[in-house]
Amino acid sequence: MAEETIGVVGAGIVGLATAREIALRRPGTRVVVFDKEQRVALHQTGHNSGVVHAGIYYPPGSLKADLCVRGVSLLREYCQDRELPYRETGKLVMAVHQDELGRMENLYERARHNHVPDLRKVTRDEIKELEPHAGGIAALHSPRTAITDYPAIAREFARDVADSGGEVRLGFPVTGISTVPGGVEVASGPERVSVDRLILCAGLHSDSVARLAQDGAEPRIVPFRGEYMLLRPDRTHLVRGLIYPVPDPRYPFLGIHFTPRVDGTVEVGPNAVLALAREGYTLSSVSPRDLLGLAAYPGSWRMAAQHWRTGVKEYRGALSRKAFMRDAGRYVPGVGAADVVRGGAGVRAQALDRDGTLVDDFRIHRAGRITAVRNAPSPAATASMAIAEHIADAVYADARRTRGTP
């Protein structure tokens, strides 16, 4: 039998995890990863906060719930095996007002159904034992929630692909995808590469790359920039572990929170503002092409009509450090604008349906020889190795059906 070649578009953590899984699962298969950048993990993976989520937030039975819980165990084992950073700092999901207690109780039941390990409810006094400088009237404590270094993990995945005989082709912007007899042709300008099957993990460009493969126009990607502050070094002692608000179930964002990093810094954030470019890491970054695409999509206007008040609030925080820290100060009282400096920013690829609904769950489309990951927001990094298993299962199930074998 001739050697099979599997192509993967996207050298972020999901694409590299998928390439690695296929290379390990099918020895003799040649895997080629294509990415337009000159290094791996440059965008969403490279701007990730480093949190390994335990599975608290996700609706039971959803792909997010199932793959996050599975992904944690795979990721922990991988980091231990490769001596990569993995610290179980623990997390408090904290209520600061009485009207949040009902949402917190619902979150507890959801987490219990998802088998989040060692999760418990804690009182105001217990909060102070865990986080002496935190406010809050009650919280959920997840001691197994961890932090790691996702870019380092992605680089290790890339090495695994190369060691298995595969290739990570950087500086290869995909400009065309064509189904041909017996396979798929991937183009970058005049260059053509033939593969037997193709998997699209293009992150911020997942909708445009999927359209090249005739997967359809929806859902569309709407880029949301998340900006961070950093606690000044003399204030990092105020935070021991992760401190999160009780999230608003209307939004797929978790709100401004405190996140210790493996390098010893403590981030505060992110907010969530509509970015005017898919790779718009600053407020001044504008792509006319991306902006025109947003304006032309009916879902953008329907989303704006539903959530414009929240959008105004988020932009106020982007423009004013004082406004940004006002919410954060409810969770660690006394921490304000003077205690932070501006940190980095990331851009989240958020899928949006035509009716204005922000897509919450992972969404993966399969058509013939092409599999397209259309929505993979947080906790995609946590779940990356489990997402890779899920995609590989689907790809080879389709392959068996194509050949007519059981």
Coordinates of N, CA and C in Angstrom, one line a residue, residues 41-49 204 224-230 261 267-273 275 277-285 318 324 341-348:
A41 N 2.7 28.5 16.6 CA 2.0 29.0 17.7 C 2.1 30.5 17.8
L42 N 2.0 31.2 16.7 CA 2.2 32.6 16.7 C 1.0 33.4 17.2
H43 N -0.2 32.9 16.9 CA -1.4 33.7 17.2 C -2.1 33.3 18.5
Q44 N -3.3 32.6 18.4 CA -4.0 32.3 19.6 C -3.2 31.6 20.6
T45 N -2.5 30.5 20.2 CA -1.7 29.7 21.1 C -0.6 30.6 21.8
G46 N 0.0 31.5 21.0 CA 1.1 32.3 21.5 C 0.6 33.4 22.4
H47 N -0.7 33.7 22.4 CA -1.2 34.8 23.3 C -2.1 34.2 24.3
N48 N -2.0 33.0 24.6 CA -2.9 32.3 25.5 C -2.5 32.6 27.0
S49 N -3.4 32.7 27.9 CA -3.1 33.0 29.3 C -2.5 31.8 30.0
L204 N -7.9 31.9 13.6 CA -8.5 33.2 13.2 C -9.0 33.3 11.8
F224 N -12.3 38.9 18.6 CA -12.4 39.7 19.8 C -11.0 39.8 20.4
R225 N -10.6 41.1 20.6 CA -9.3 41.3 21.3 C -9.5 41.3 22.8
G226 N -8.6 40.5 23.5 CA -8.6 40.5 24.9 C -7.3 41.2 25.4
E227 N -7.4 42.3 26.2 CA -6.2 43.0 26.7 C -6.0 42.7 28.1
Y228 N -4.7 42.6 28.5 CA -4.3 42.3 29.9 C -3.6 43.4 30.5
M229 N -3.7 43.5 31.8 CA -2.8 44.3 32.7 C -1.9 43.3 33.4
L230 N -0.8 43.8 33.9 CA 0.1 43.0 34.7 C 0.2 43.6 36.1
R261 N 1.1 33.4 36.1 CA 1.8 32.8 34.9 C 2.9 31.9 35.4
E267 N -1.3 38.2 35.5 CA -2.1 38.9 34.6 C -3.5 39.3 35.2
V268 N -4.0 40.4 34.8 CA -5.4 40.8 35.1 C -6.1 41.1 33.8
G269 N -7.2 40.3 33.6 CA -7.9 40.5 32.3 C -8.3 39.1 31.9
P270 N -8.7 38.9 30.6 CA -8.8 40.0 29.6 C -10.2 40.6 29.6
N271 N -10.3 41.8 28.9 CA -11.6 42.3 28.5 C -11.9 41.6 27.2
A272 N -13.0 42.0 26.5 CA -13.4 41.4 25.2 C -13.9 42.5 24.4
V273 N -13.1 43.1 23.5 CA -13.6 44.1 22.6 C -13.5 43.6 21.1
A275 N -12.3 43.4 17.7 CA -11.1 43.8 17.0 C -11.5 44.2 15.6
A277 N -9.4 43.9 13.1 CA -8.6 43.1 12.2 C -8.4 41.7 12.9
R278 N -8.3 40.7 12.1 CA -8.2 39.3 12.6 C -6.9 39.2 13.5
E279 N -5.9 39.9 13.1 CA -4.7 39.9 13.9 C -4.4 41.2 14.5
G280 N -5.5 41.8 15.0 CA -5.5 43.2 15.6 C -5.2 43.2 17.0
Y281 N -3.9 43.1 17.3 CA -3.5 43.0 18.7 C -3.4 44.4 19.4
T282 N -3.6 45.5 18.7 CA -3.6 46.8 19.3 C -4.9 47.5 18.9
L283 N -5.3 48.5 19.7 CA -6.5 49.3 19.4 C -6.4 49.9 18.1
S284 N -5.3 50.3 17.6 CA -5.1 51.0 16.3 C -5.0 50.1 15.1
S285 N -5.0 48.7 15.3 CA -4.9 47.8 14.2 C -6.2 47.7 13.5
A318 N -11.0 49.4 27.7 CA -9.8 49.4 26.8 C -9.2 50.8 26.7
F324 N -10.9 49.8 33.5 CA -10.5 48.4 33.4 C -10.4 47.7 34.8
V341 N 0.5 47.6 35.2 CA 1.0 48.2 34.0 C 0.3 47.4 32.9
R342 N 0.3 48.0 31.7 CA -0.3 47.4 30.6 C 0.5 46.2 30.1
G343 N -0.2 45.1 29.9 CA 0.5 43.8 29.4 C 0.2 43.6 28.0
G344 N 0.1 42.4 27.6 CA -0.1 42.0 26.2 C -1.6 41.9 25.9
A345 N -1.8 41.4 24.7 CA -3.2 41.2 24.2 C -3.2 40.0 23.3
G346 N -4.4 39.4 23.3 CA -4.6 38.3 22.3 C -5.9 38.5 21.5
V347 N -6.1 37.8 20.5 CA -7.3 37.9 19.7 C -7.9 36.5 19.6
R348 N -9.2 36.5 20.0 CA -9.9 35.2 20.1 C -10.7 35.1 18.8

